[in-house]
mmCIF file of C-alpha atoms in Angstrom:
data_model
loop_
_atom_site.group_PDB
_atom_site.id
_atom_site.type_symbol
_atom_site.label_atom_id
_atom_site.label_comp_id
_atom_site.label_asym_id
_atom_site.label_seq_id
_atom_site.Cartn_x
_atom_site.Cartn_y
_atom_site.Cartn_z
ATOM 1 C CA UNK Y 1 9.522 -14.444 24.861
ATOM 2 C CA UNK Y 2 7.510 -14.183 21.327
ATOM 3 C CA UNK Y 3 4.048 -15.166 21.488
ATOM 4 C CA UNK Y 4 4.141 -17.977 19.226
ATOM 5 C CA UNK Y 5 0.192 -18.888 18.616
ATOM 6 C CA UNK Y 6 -1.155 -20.287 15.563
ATOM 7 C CA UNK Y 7 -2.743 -17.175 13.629
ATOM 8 C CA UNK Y 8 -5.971 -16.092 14.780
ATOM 9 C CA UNK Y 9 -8.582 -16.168 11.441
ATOM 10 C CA UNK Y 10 -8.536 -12.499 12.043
ATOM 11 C CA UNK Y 11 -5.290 -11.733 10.643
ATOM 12 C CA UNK Y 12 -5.800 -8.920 8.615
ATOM 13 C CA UNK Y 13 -4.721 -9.295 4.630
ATOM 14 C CA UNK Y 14 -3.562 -6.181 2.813
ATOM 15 C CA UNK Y 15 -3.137 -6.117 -0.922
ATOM 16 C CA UNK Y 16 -1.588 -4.029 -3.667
ATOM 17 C CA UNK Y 17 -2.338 -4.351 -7.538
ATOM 18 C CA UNK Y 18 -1.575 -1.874 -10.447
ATOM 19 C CA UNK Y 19 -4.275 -2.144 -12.635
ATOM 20 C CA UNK Y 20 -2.493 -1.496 -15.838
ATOM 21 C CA UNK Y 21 -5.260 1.615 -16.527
ATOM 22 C CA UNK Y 22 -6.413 1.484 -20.224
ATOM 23 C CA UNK Y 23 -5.505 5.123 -20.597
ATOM 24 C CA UNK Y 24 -1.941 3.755 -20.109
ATOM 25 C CA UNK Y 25 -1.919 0.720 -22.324
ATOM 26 C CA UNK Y 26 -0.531 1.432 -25.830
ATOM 27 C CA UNK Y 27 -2.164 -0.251 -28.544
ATOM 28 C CA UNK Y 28 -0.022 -2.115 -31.516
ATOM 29 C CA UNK Y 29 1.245 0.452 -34.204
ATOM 30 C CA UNK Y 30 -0.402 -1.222 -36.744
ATOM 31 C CA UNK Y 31 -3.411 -0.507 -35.560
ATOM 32 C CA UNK Y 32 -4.798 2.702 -37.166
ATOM 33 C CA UNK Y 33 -3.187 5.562 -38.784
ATOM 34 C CA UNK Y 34 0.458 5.055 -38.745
ATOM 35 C CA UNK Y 35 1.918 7.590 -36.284
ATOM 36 C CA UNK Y 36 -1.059 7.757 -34.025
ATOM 37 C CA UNK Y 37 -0.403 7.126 -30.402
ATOM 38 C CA UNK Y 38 -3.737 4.420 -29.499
ATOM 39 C CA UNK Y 39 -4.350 3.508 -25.973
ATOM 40 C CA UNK Y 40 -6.489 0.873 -25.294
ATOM 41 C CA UNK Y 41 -9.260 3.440 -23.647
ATOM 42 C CA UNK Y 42 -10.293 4.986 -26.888
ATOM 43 C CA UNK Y 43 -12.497 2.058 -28.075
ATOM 44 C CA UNK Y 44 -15.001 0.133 -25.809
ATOM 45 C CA UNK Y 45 -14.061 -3.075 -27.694
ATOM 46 C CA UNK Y 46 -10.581 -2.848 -26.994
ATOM 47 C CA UNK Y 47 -10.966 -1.875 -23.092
ATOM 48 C CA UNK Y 48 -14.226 -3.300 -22.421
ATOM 49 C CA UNK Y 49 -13.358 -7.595 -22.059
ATOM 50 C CA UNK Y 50 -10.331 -6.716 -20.213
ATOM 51 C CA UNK Y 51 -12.248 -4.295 -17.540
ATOM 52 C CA UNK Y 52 -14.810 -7.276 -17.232
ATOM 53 C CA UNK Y 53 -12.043 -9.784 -16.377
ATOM 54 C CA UNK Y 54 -10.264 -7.268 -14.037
ATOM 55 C CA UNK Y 55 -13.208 -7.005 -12.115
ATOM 56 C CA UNK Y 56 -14.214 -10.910 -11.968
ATOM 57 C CA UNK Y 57 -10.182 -10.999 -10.694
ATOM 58 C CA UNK Y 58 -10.628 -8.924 -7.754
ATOM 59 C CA UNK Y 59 -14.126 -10.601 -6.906
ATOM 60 C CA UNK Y 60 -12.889 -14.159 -7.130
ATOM 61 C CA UNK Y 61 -8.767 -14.228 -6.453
ATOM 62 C CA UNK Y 62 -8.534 -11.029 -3.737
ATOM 63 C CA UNK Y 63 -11.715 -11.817 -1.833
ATOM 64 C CA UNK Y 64 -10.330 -12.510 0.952
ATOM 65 C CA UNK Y 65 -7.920 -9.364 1.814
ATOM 66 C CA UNK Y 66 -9.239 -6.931 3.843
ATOM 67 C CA UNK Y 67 -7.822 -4.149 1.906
ATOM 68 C CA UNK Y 68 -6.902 -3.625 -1.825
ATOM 69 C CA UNK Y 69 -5.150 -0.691 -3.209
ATOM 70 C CA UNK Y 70 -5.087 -0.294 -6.298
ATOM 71 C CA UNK Y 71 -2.851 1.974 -8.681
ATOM 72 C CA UNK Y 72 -3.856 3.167 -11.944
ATOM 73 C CA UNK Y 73 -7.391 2.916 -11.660
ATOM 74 C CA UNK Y 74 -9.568 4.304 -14.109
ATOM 75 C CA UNK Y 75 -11.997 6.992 -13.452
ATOM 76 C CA UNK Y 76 -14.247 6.571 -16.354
ATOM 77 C CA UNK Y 77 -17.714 6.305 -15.269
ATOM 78 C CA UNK Y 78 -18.235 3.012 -17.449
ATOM 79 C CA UNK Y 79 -15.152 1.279 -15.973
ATOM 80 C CA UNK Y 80 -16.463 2.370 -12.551
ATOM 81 C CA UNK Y 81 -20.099 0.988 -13.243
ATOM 82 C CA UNK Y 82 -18.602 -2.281 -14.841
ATOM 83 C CA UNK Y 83 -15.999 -2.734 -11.810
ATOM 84 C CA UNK Y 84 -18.812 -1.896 -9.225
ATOM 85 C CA UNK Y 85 -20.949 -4.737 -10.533
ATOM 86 C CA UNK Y 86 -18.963 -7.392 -10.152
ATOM 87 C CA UNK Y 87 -16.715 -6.131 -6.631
ATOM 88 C CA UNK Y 88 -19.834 -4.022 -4.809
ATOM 89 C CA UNK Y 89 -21.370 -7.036 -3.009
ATOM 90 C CA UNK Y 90 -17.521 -7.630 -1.701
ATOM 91 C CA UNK Y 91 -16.113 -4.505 -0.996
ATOM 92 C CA UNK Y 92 -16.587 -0.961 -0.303
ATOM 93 C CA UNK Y 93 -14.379 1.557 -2.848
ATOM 94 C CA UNK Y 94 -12.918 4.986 -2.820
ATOM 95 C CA UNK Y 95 -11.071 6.619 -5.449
ATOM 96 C CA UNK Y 96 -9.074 9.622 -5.888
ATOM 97 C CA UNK Y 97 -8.347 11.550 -9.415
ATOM 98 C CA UNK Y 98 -4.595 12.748 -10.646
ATOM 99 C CA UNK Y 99 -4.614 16.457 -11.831
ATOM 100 C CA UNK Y 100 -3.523 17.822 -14.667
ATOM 101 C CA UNK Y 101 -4.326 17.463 -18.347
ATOM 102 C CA UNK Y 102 -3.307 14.925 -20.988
ATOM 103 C CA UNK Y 103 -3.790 14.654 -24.561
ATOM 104 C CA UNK Y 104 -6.538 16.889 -26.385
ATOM 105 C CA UNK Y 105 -6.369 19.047 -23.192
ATOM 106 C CA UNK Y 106 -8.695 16.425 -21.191
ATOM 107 C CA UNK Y 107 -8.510 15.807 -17.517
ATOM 108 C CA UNK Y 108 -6.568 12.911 -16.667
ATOM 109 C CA UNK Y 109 -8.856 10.185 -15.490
ATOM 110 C CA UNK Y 110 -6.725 7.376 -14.327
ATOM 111 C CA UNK Y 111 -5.561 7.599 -10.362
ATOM 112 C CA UNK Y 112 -5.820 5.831 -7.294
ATOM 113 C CA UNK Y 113 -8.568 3.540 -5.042
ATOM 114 C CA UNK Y 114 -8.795 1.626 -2.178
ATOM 115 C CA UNK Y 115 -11.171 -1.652 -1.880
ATOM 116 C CA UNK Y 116 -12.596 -2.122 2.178
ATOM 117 C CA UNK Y 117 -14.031 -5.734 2.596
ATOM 118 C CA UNK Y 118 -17.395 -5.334 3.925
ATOM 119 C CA UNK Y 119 -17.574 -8.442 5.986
ATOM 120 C CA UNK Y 120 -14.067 -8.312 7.074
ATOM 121 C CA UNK Y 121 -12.337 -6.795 10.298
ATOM 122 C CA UNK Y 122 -12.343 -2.780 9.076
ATOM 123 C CA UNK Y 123 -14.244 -0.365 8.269
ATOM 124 C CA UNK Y 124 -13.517 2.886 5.357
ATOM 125 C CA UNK Y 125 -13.537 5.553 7.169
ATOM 126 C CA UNK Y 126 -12.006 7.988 4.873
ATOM 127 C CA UNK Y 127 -9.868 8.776 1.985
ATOM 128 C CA UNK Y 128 -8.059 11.704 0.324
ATOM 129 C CA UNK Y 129 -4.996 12.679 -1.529
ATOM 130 C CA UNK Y 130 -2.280 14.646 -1.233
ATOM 131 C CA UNK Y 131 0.201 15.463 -4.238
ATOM 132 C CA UNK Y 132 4.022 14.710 -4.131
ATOM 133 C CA UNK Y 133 4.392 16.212 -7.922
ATOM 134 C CA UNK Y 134 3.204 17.664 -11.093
ATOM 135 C CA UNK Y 135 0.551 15.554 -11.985
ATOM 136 C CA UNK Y 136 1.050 12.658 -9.218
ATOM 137 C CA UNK Y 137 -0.852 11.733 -6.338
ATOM 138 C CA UNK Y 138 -0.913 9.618 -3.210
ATOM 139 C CA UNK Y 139 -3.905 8.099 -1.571
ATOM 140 C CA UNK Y 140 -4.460 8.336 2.459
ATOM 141 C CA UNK Y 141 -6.606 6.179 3.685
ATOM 142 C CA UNK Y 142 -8.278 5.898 7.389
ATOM 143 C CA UNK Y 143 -9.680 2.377 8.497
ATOM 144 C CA UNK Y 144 -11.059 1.249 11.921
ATOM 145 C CA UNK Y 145 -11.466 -1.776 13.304
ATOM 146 C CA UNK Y 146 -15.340 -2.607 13.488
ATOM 147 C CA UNK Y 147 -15.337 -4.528 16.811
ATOM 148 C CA UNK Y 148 -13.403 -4.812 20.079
ATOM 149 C CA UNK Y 149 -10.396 -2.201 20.474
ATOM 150 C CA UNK Y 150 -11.641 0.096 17.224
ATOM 151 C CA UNK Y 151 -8.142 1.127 16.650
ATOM 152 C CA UNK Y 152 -7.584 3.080 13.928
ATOM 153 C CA UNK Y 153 -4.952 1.699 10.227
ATOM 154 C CA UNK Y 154 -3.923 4.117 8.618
ATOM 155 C CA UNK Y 155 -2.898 3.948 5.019
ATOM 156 C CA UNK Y 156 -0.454 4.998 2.116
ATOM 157 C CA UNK Y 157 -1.638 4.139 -1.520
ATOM 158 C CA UNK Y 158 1.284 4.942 -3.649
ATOM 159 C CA UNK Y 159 2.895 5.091 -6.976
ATOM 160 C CA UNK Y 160 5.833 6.189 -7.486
ATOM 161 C CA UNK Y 161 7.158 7.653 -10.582
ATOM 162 C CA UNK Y 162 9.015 5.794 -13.173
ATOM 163 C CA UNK Y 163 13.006 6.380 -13.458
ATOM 164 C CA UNK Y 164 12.805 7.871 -17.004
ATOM 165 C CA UNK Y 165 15.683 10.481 -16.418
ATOM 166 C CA UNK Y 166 18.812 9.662 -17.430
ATOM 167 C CA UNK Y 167 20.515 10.510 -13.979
ATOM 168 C CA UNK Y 168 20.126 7.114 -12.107
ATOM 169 C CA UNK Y 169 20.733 8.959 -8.649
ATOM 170 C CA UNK Y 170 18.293 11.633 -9.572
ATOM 171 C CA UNK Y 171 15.578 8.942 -10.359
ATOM 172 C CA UNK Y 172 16.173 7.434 -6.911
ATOM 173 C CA UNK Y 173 16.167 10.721 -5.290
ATOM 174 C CA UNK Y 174 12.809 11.856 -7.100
ATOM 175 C CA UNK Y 175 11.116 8.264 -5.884
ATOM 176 C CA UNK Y 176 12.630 8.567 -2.210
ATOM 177 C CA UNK Y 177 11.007 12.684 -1.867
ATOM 178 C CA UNK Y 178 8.236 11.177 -2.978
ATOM 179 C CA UNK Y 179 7.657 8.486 -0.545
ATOM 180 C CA UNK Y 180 8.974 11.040 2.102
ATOM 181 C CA UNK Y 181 6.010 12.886 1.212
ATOM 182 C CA UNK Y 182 3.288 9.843 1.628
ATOM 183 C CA UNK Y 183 5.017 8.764 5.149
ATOM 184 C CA UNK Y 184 4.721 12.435 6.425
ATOM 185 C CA UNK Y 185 1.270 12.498 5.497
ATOM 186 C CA UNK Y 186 0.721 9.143 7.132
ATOM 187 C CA UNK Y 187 2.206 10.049 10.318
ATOM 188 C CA UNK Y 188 0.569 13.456 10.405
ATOM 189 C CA UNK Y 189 -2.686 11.335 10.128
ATOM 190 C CA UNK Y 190 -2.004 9.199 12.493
ATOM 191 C CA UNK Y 191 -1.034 11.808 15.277
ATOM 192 C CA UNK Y 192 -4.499 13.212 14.750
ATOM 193 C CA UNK Y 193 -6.331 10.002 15.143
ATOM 194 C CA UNK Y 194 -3.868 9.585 18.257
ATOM 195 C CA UNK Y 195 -4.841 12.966 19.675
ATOM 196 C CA UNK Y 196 -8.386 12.080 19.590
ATOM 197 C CA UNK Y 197 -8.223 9.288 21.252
ATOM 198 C CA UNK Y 198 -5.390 10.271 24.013
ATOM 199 C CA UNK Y 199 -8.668 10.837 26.421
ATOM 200 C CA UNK Y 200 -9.501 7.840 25.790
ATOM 201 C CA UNK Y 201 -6.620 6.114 26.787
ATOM 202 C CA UNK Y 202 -5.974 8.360 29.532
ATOM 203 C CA UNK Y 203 -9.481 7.066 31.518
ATOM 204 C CA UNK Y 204 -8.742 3.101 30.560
ATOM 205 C CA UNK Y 205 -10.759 1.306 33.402
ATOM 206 C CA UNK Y 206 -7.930 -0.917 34.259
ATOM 207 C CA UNK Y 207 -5.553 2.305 34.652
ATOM 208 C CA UNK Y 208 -2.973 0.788 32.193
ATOM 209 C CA UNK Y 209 -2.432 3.329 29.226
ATOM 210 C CA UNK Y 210 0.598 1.241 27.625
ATOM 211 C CA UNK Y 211 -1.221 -1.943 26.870
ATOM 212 C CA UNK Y 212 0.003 -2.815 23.323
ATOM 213 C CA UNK Y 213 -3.257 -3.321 22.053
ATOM 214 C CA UNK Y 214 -4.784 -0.424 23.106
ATOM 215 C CA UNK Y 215 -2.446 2.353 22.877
ATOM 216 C CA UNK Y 216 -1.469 1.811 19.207
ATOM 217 C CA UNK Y 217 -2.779 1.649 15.916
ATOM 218 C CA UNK Y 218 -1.296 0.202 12.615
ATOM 219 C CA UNK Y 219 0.966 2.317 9.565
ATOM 220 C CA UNK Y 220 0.930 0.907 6.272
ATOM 221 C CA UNK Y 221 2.587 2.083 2.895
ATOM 222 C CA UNK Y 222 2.456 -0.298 -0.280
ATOM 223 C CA UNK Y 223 1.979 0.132 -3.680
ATOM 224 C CA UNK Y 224 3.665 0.542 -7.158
ATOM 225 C CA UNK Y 225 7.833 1.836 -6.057
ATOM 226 C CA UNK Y 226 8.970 1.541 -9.410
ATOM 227 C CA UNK Y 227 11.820 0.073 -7.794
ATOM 228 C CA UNK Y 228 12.945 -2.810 -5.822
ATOM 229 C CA UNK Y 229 13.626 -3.179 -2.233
ATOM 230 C CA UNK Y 230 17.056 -2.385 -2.496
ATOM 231 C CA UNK Y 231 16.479 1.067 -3.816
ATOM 232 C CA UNK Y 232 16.826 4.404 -2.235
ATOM 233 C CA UNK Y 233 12.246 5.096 -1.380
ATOM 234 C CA UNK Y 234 11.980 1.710 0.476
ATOM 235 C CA UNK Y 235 15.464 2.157 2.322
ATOM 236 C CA UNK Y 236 14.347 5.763 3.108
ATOM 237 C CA UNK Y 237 10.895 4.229 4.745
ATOM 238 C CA UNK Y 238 13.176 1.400 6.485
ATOM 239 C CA UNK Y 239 14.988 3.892 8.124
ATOM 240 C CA UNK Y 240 15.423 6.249 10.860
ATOM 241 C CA UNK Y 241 12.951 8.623 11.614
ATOM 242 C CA UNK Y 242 10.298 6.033 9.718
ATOM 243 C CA UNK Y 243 11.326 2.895 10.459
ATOM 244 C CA UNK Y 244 8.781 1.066 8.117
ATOM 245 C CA UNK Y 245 9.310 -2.748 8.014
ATOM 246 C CA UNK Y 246 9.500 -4.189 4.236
ATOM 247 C CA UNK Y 247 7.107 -7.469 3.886
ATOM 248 C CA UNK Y 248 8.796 -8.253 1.127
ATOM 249 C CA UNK Y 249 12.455 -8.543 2.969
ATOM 250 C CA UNK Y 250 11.045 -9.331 6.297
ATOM 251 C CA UNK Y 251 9.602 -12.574 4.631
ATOM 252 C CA UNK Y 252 12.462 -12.894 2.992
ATOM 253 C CA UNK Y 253 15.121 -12.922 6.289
ATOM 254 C CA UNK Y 254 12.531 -14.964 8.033
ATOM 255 C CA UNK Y 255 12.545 -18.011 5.011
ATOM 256 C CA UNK Y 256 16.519 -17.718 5.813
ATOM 257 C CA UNK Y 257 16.394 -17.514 9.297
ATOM 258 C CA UNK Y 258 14.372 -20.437 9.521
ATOM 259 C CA UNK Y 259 16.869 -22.390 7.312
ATOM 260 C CA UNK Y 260 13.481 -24.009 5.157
ATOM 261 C CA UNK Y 261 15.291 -22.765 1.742
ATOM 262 C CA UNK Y 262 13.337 -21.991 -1.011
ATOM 263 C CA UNK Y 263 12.830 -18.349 -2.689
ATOM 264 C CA UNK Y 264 14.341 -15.338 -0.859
ATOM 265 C CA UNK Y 265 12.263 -13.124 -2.505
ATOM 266 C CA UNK Y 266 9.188 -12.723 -4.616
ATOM 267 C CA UNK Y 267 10.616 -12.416 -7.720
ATOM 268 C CA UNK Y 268 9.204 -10.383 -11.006
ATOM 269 C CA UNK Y 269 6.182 -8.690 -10.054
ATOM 270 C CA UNK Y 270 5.933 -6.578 -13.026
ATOM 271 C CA UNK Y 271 7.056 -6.535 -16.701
ATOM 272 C CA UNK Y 272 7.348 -2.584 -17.749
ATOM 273 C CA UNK Y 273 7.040 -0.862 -21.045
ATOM 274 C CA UNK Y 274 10.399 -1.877 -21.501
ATOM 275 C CA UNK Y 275 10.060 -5.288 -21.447
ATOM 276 C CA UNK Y 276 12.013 -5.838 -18.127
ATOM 277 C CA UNK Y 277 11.107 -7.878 -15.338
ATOM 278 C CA UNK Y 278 11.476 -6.100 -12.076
ATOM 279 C CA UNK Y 279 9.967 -6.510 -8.617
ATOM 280 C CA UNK Y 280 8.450 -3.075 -7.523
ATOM 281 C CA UNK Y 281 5.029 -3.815 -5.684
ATOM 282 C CA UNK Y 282 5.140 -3.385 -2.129
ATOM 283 C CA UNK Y 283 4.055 -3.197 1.516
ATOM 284 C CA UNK Y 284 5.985 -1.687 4.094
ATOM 285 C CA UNK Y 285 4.087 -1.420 7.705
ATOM 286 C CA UNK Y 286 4.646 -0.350 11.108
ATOM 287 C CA UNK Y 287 3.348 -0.131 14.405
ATOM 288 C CA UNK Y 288 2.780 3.207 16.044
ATOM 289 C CA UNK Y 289 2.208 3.664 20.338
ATOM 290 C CA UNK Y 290 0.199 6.547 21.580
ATOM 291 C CA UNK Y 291 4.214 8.243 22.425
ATOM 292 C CA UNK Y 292 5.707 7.699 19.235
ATOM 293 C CA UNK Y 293 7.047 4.785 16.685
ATOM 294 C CA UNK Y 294 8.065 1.721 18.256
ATOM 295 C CA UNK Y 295 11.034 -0.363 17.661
ATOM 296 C CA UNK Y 296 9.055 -2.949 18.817
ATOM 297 C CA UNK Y 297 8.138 -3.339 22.919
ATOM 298 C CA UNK Y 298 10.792 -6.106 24.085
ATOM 299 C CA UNK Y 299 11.708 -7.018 20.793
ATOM 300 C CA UNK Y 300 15.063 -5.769 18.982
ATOM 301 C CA UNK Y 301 15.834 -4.185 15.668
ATOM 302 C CA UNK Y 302 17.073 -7.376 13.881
ATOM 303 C CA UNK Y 303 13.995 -9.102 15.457
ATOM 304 C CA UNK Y 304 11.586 -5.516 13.588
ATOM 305 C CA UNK Y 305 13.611 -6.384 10.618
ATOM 306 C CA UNK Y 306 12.242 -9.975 10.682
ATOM 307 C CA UNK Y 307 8.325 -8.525 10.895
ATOM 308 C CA UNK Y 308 8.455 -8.760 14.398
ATOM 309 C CA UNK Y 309 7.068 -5.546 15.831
ATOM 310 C CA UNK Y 310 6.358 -6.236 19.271
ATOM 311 C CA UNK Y 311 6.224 -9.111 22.085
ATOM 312 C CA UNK Y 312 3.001 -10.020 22.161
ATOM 313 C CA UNK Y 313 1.812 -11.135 18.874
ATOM 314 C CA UNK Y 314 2.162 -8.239 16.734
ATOM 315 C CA UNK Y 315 4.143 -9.676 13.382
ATOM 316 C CA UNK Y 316 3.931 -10.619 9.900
ATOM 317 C CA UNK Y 317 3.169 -14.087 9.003
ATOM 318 C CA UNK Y 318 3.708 -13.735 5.112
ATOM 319 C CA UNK Y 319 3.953 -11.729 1.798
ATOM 320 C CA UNK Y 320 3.614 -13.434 -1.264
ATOM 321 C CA UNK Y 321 2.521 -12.789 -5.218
ATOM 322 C CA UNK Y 322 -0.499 -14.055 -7.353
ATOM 323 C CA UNK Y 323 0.592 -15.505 -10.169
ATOM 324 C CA UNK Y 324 -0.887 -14.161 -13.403
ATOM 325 C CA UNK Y 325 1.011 -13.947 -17.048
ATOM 326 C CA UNK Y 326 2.418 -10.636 -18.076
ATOM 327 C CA UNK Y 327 2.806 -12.132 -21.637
ATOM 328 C CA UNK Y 328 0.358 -11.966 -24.282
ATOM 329 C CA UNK Y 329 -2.590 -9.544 -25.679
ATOM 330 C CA UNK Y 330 -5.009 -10.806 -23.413
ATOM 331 C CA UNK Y 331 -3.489 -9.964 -20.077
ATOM 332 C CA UNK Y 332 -4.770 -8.958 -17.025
ATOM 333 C CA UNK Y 333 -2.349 -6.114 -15.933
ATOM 334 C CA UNK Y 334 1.729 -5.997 -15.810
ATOM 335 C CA UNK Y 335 1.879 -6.141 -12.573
ATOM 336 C CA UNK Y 336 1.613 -9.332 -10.026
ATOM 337 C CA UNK Y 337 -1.125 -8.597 -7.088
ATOM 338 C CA UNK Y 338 0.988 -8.817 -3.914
ATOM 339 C CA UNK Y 339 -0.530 -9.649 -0.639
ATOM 340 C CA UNK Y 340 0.798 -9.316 3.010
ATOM 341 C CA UNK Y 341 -0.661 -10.999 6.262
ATOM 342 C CA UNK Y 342 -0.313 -9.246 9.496
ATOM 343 C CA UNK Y 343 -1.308 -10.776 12.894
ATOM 344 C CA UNK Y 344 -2.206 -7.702 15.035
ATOM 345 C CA UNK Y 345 -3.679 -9.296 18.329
ATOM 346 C CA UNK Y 346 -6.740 -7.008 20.367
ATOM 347 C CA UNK Y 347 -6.867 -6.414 24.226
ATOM 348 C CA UNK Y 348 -8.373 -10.352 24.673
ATOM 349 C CA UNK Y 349 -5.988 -12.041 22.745
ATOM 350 C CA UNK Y 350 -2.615 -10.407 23.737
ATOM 351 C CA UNK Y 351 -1.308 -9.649 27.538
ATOM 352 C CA UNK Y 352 -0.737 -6.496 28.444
ATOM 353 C CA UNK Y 353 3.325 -5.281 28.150
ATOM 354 C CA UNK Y 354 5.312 -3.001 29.772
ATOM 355 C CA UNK Y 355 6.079 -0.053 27.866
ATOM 356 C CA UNK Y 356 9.293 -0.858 26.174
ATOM 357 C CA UNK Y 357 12.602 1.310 26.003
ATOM 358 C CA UNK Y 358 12.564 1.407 22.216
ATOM 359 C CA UNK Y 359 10.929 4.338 21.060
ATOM 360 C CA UNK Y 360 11.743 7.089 18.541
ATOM 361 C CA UNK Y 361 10.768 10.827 18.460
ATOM 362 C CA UNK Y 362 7.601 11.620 17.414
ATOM 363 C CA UNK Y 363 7.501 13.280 13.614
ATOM 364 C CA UNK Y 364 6.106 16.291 13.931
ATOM 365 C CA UNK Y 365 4.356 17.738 11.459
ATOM 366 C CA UNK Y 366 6.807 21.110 11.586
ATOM 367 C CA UNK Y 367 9.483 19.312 11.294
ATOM 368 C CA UNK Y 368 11.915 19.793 9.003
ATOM 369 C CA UNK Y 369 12.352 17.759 5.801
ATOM 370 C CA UNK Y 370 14.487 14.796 5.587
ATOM 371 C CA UNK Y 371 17.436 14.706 4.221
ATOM 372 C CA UNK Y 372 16.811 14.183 0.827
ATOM 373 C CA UNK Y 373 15.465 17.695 -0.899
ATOM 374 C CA UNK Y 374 12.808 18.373 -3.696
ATOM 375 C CA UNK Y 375 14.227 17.707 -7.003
ATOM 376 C CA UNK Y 376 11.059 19.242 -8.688
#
């Protein structure tokens, strides 16, 4: 049977937000010399209120999430100080750049950061990049748990790159290499956080090495898809060898399963330079044992699909948007803050479990790729 509890208060709360970077906000044509390409970055009285209200945002509204990632931040050493005032009380930060050059021949400065609550249940324990193309990064991010169990989360900040071709099935190919890239970088992080440990495990007083909450630590990727959760990167991540879970449809089969009605879905969660509204933000998570990617110990794939990863208390309890306008000159960002909440249960809260027949082979980090090849 499911363990069924109320959700302990330390659930842990994962966000994603694109900032809408000021280096990427265009600037009305009639503003300047006719022809010039403005972006909001290249006058402090055009960036400067909205950088303010960003910050007070993520102080006040995502307090309460243990992690924020955050997509198009902006490097600028003024944005940095003014974010840092308002959010450094709250949260620990680490940022990684993009490469490459843009106009005038600068470095770019927008990329990618992560936001560590310092009273909440991890700790930053490191961050880097890797690249999956010209100019385009993703962030990998190691958290531990400060207390009990110390197992290790192990995160994917990405943002995917916009389907400006005009091949649709190249533009969903491009997104899903890319997001093949972030979850072998994941896993090969994760296999080296479970190699230092395996000792560990192996002289476990009680002599049980497959207790759920020990043996396993938590996989997360979320961010800006530029695409929904029908399209090719998050089916890629749902599927075999990665077996991610979707928040967004896992909340939605459980809202049907349970018959309440209601939204299936979270709707627009951003409005693009093109004026469409699309819903692209999102967090896809799984749970990995010490021998490889679980399908969930006594639970089945339909009841993984539902957020259900194991049978002891391991599961999502929600995913749902912030509502903020996308309309108007004085907005925040285009894109909708979503948050997911996982219950993930330590050794004193959960029984121990048998180890389960429902396990897939290990990724190795030799491997070959998947199926889908480089278009770049």
């Amino acid at each position: 049977p499911l363990h069924t509890n109320f959700p302990h208060a330390t659930a842990l709360s994962v966000t994603t937000f694109n900032m809408l970077a000021s280096v990427h906000r265009s600037m009305p044509s009639e503003i300047g010399t006719c022809g010039e390409d403005w972006r909001e970055s290249d006058r402090a009285e055009w960036w400067m209120p909205r950088a303010k209200e960003l910050a007070k945002f993520v102080a006040e509204e995502l307090a309460s999430s243990d992690v924020v990632l955050l997509q198009e931040w902006w490097n600028r050493q003024e944005f940095c100080d003014i974010f840092d005032g308002y959010t450094a009380h709250i949260f620990e930060r680490a940022s990684e750049q993009r490469p490459g050059l843009v106009r005038g021949g600068l470095k770019r400065e927008d990329g990618m950061a992560v936001l560590v609550k310092k009273t909440g249940r991890l700790e930053l324990v490191n961050s880097s990049r890797i690249c999956t193309g010209p100019q385009r990064i993703a962030q990998i991010v190691h958290c531990r748990e400060k207390y009990g169990d110390k197992r290790n989360v192990v995160i994917g900040n990405t943002h995917l790159s916009f389907p400006g071709g005009p091949c649709h099935i190249t533009n969903e190919r491009k997104q899903a290499y890319e997001a093949h890239l972030v979850a072998r970088a994941v896993a090969r992080e994760g296999r080296r956080l479970q190699d230092t440990c395996s000792l560990d495990l192996e002289s476990s007083d009680d002599g049980n090495i497959f207790t759920q909450c020990a043996g396993s630590h938590l996989e997360l990727i979320a961010g800006d898809f530029n695409s929904n959760s029908c399209g090719l990167a998050a089916t890629v991540l749902e599927s075999h060898p990665y077996r991610f879970v979707n928040s967004m449809s896992a909340s939605a089969q459980q809202a049907l399963t349970a018959s309440i009605g209601g939204r299936v879905n979270l709707g627009v969660t951003h409005r693009n330079h093109l004026g469409e509204n699309v819903s692209v933000d999102h967090v896809l998570a799984r749970l990995v044992h010490h021998e490889g990617v679980s399908l969930g110990f006594g639970c089945s794939e339909a009841l993984l699909r539902l957020g259900y990863f194991d049978s002891v208390g391991t599961r999502l309890l929600g995913c749902q948007k912030r509502r903020i306008s996308l309309e108007g000159d004085s907005i925040l960002s285009d894109h909708r803050p979503v948050t997911a909440l996982f219950e993930w249960p330590t050794s004193t809260t959960c029984v121990p479990a048998k180890k389960g027949p429902y396990l897939l082979n290990e990724i190795g980090s030799n491997s070959t790729l998947h199926f889908l090849q480089s278009p770049l």
